Short mmCIF file of C-alpha atoms in Angstrom, two decimals:
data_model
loop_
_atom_site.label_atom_id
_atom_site.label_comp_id
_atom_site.label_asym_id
_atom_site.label_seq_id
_atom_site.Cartn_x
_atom_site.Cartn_y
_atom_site.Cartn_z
CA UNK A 36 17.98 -1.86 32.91
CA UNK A 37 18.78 -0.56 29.50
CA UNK A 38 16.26 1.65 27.70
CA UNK A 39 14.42 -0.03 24.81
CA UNK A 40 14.82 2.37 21.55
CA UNK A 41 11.49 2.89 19.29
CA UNK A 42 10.31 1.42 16.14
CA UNK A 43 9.15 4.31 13.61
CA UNK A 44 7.09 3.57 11.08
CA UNK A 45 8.06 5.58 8.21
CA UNK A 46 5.96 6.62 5.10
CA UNK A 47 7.27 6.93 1.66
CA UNK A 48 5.92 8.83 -1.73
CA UNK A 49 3.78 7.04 -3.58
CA UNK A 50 5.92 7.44 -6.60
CA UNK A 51 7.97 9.78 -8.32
CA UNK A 52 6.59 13.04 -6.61
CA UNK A 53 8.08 15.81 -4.56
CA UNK A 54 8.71 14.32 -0.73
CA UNK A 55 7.63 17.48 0.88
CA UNK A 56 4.25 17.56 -0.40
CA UNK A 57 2.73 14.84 0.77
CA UNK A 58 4.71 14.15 3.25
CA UNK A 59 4.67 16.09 7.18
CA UNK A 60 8.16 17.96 8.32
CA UNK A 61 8.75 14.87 10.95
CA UNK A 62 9.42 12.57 8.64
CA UNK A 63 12.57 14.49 7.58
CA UNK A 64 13.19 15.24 11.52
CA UNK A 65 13.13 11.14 12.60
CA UNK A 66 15.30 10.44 9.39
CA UNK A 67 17.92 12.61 10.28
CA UNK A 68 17.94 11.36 13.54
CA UNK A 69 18.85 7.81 12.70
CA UNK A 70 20.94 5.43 10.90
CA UNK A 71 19.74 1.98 10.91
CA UNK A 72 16.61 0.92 9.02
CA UNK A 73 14.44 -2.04 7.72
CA UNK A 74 13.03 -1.29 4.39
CA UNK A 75 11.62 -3.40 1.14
CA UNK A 76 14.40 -2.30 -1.50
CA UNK A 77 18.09 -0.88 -0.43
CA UNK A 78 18.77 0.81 -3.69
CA UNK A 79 14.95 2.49 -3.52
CA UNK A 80 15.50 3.39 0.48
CA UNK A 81 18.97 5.27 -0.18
CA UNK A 82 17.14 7.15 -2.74
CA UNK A 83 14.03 7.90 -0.73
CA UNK A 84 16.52 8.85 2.43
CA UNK A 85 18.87 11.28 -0.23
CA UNK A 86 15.21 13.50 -1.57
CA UNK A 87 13.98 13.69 2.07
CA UNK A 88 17.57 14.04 3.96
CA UNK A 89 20.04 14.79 1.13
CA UNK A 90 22.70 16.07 3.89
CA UNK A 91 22.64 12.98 5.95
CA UNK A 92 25.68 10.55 4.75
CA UNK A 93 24.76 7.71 2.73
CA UNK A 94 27.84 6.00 4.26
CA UNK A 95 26.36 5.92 7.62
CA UNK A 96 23.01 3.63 6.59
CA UNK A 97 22.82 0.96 8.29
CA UNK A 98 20.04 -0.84 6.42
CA UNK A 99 18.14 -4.63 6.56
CA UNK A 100 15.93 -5.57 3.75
CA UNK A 101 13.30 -7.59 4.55
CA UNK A 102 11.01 -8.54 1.31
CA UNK A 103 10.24 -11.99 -0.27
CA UNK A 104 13.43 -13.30 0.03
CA UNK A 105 14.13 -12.97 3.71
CA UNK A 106 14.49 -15.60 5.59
CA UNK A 107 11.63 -15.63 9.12
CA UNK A 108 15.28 -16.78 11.09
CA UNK A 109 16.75 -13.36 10.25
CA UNK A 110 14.10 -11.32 11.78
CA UNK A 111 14.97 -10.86 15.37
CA UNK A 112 18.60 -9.91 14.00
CA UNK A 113 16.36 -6.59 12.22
CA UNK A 114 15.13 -5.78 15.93
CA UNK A 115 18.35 -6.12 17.34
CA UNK A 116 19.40 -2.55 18.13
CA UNK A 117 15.62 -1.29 19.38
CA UNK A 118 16.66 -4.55 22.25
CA UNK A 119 20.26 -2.91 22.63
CA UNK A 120 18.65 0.99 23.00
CA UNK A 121 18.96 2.24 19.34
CA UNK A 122 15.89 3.84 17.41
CA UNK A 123 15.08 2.21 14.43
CA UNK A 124 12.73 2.72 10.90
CA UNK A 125 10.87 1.28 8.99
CA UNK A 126 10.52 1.91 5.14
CA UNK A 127 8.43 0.75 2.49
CA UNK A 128 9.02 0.80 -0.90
CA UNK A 129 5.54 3.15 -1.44
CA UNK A 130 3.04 4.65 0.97
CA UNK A 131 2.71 3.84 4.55
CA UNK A 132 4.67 0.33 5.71
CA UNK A 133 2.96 -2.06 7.34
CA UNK A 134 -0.19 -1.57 5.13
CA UNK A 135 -0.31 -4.64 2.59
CA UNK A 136 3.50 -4.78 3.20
CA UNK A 137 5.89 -6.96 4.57
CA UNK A 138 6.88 -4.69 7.41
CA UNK A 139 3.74 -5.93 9.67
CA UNK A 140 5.92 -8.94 10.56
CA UNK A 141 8.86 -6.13 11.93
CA UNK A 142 6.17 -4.69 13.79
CA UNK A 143 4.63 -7.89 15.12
CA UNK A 144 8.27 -8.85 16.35
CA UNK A 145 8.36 -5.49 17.96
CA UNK A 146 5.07 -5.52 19.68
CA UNK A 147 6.15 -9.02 21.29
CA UNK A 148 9.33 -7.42 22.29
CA UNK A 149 7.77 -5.00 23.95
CA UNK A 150 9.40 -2.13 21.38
CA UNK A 151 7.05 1.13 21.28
CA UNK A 152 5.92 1.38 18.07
CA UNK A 153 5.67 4.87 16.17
CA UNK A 154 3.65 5.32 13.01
CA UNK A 155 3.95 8.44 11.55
CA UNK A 156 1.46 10.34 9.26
CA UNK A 157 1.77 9.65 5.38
CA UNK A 158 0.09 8.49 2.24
CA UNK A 159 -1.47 5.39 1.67
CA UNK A 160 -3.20 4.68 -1.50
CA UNK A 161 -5.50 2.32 0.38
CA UNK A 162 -7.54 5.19 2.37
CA UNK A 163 -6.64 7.95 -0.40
CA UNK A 164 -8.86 5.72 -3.31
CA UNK A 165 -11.43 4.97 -0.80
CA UNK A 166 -11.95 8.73 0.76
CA UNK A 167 -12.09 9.99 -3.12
CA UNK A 168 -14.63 6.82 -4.06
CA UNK A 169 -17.43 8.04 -2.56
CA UNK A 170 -18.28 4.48 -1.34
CA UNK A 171 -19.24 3.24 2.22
CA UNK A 172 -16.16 4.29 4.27
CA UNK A 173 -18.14 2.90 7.53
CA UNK A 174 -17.76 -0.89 6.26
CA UNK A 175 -14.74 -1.66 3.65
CA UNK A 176 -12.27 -4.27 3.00
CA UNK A 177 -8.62 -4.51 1.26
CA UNK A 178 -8.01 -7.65 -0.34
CA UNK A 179 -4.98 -7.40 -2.29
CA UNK A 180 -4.29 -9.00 -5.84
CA UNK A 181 -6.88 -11.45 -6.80
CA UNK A 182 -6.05 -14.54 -8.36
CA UNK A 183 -4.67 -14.69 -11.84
CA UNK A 184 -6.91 -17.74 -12.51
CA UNK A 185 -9.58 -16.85 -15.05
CA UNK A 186 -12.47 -18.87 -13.50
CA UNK A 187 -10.87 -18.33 -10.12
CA UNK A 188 -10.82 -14.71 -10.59
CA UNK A 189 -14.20 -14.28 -11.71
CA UNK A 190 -15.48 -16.56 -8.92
CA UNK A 191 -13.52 -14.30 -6.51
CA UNK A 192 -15.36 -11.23 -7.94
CA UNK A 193 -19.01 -12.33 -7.71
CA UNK A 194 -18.14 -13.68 -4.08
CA UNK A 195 -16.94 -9.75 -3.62
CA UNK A 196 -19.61 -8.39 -5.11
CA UNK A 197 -22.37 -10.74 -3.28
CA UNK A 198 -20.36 -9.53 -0.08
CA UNK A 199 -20.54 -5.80 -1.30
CA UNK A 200 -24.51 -6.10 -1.72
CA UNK A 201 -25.10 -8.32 1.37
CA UNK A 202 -23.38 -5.96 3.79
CA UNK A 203 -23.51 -2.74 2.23
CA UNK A 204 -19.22 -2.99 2.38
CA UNK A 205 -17.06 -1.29 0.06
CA UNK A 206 -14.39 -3.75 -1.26
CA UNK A 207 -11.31 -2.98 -2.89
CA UNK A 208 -8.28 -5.08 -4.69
CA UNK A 209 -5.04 -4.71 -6.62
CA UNK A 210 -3.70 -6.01 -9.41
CA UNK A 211 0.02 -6.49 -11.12
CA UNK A 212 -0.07 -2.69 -13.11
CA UNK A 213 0.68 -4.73 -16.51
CA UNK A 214 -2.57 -6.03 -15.90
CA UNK A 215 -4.94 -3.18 -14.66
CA UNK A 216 -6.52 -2.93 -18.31
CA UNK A 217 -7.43 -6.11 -18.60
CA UNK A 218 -8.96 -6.27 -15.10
CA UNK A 219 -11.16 -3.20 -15.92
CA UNK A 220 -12.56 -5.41 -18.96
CA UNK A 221 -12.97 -8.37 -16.59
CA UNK A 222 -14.80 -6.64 -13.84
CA UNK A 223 -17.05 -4.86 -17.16
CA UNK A 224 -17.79 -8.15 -18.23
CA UNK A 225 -18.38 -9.81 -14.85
CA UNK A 226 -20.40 -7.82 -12.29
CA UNK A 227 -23.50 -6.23 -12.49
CA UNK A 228 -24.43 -3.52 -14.69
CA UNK A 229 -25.31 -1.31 -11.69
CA UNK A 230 -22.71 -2.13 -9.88
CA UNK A 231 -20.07 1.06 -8.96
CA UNK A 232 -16.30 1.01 -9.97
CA UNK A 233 -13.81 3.53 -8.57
CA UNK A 234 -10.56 3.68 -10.34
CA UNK A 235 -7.46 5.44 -8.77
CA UNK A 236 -4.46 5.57 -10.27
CA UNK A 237 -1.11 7.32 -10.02
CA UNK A 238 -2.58 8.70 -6.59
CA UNK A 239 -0.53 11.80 -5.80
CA UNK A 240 1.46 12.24 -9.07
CA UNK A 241 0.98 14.96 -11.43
CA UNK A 242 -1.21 11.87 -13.54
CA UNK A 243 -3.84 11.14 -10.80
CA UNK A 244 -6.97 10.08 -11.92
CA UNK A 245 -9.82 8.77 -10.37
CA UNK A 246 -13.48 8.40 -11.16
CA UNK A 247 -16.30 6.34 -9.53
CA UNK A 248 -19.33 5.22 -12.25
CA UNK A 249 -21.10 2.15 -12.68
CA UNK A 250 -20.34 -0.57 -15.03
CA UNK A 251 -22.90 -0.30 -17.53
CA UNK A 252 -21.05 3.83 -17.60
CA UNK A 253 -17.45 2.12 -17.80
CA UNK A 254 -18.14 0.32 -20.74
CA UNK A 255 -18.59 3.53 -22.81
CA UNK A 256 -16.00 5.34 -21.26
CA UNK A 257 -12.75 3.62 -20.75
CA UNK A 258 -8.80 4.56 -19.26
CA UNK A 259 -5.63 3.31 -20.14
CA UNK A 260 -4.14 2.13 -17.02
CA UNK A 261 -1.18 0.07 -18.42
CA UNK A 262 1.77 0.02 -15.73
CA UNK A 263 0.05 2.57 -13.86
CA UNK A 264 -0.19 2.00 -9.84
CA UNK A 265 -4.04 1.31 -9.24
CA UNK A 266 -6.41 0.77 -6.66
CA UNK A 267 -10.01 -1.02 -7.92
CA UNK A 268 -12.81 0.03 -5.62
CA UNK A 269 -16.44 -1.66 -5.98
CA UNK A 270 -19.68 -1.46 -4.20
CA UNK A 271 -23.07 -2.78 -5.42
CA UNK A 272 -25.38 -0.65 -3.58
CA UNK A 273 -28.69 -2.15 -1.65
CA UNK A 274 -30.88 0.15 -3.08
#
């Protein structure tokens, strides 16, 4: 019976940044080792491959893309050569794939193929903002963008901040980086004065900021976070 090959999930930078510091000397040893991968963005995965591997022949990618616009039917075709013995990674465009990324349906596939899955160590914004916050990291939730809706949105907040207060559980959310500045002013306007924000941005790049302070501070001290990768982190504390 032929040998299933691995899965690996592979980590990316988190933006512009030098590969090798942030990122552990396996990552560059399971990259050279293979040639076919799944990953968000071809152009962005040749160019993540070339800083970590720059020897290894572009020529010799094999490479699947699997992001919005791939179709559910073409899926098992990605997991083809783990099934015929072949290793195989996966790439996201930033941070750690899998992780609010469309890569959790590879692995899925993988796991119910009985494929060993490999993740390997690397940055992801996610836990980075929240172990800098100094919120609850006992209880905490990632709910990705919210919705664009202005009474929608601001419904969305209170229910996050009721949850926040309710359970003591650190809640954080995204938004499209054109519109981080605007969010800022939105949560100022909507939650509580007492209420904590943590924003970090550009996490890893020479830019990084992040600060935790309470709305009521906020509103006297603000950031410009226009097209800026962010994380929003809030917590309304129970006592």
């Amino acid at each position: 019976m032929m040998t299933k090959g691995k899965l690996y999930l592979i980590p990316c930078t988190l933006g512009d940044s030098n590969p090798f510091h942030v990122l552990p000397a396996q990552v560059k040893t399971i990259i050279d080792s293979l040639d076919t991968f799944v990953v968000e963005n071809s152009k962005a995965a040749r160019k993540f491959i070339k800083s970590i591997a720059p020897e290894k022949q572009q020529s010799s990618l094999n490479l699947f893309e699997l992001n919005k616009f791939t179709e559910p039917t073409d899926l098992p075709n990605f997991i083809k050569p783990c099934l015929e013995g072949q290793n195989l990674g996966l790439i996201s465009d930033a941070g750690c794939p899998g992780i609010a990324d469309p890569g959790a349906d590879i692995v899925s596939l993988a796991h119910k193929n009985n494929i060993q899955v490999v993740p390997l160590v690397g940055p992801s914004s996610i836990l980075l903002a929240m172990m800098a916050s100094g919120m609850n990291g006992q209880s905490f939730a990632f709910n990705g963008y919210l919705p664009i809706d202005k009474s929608e949105k601001k419904s969305e907040l209170k229910r996050l901040e009721r949850l926040s207060f309710e359970h003591n559980q650190t809640q954080s959310f995204i938004e499209t980086p054109y519109r981080n500045n605007k969010l800022l002013e939105d949560l100022c306007s909507i939650l509580s004065d007492s209420t904590e924000i943590c924003v970090a941005c550009d996490i890893t790049l020479p830019t990084e900021f992040i600060k935790t302070q309470t709305v009521s501070q906020w509103k006297k001290n603000s950031v410009d976070l226009h097209k800026r990768p962010t994380l929003f982190i809030i917590h309304k504390s129970q006592y």
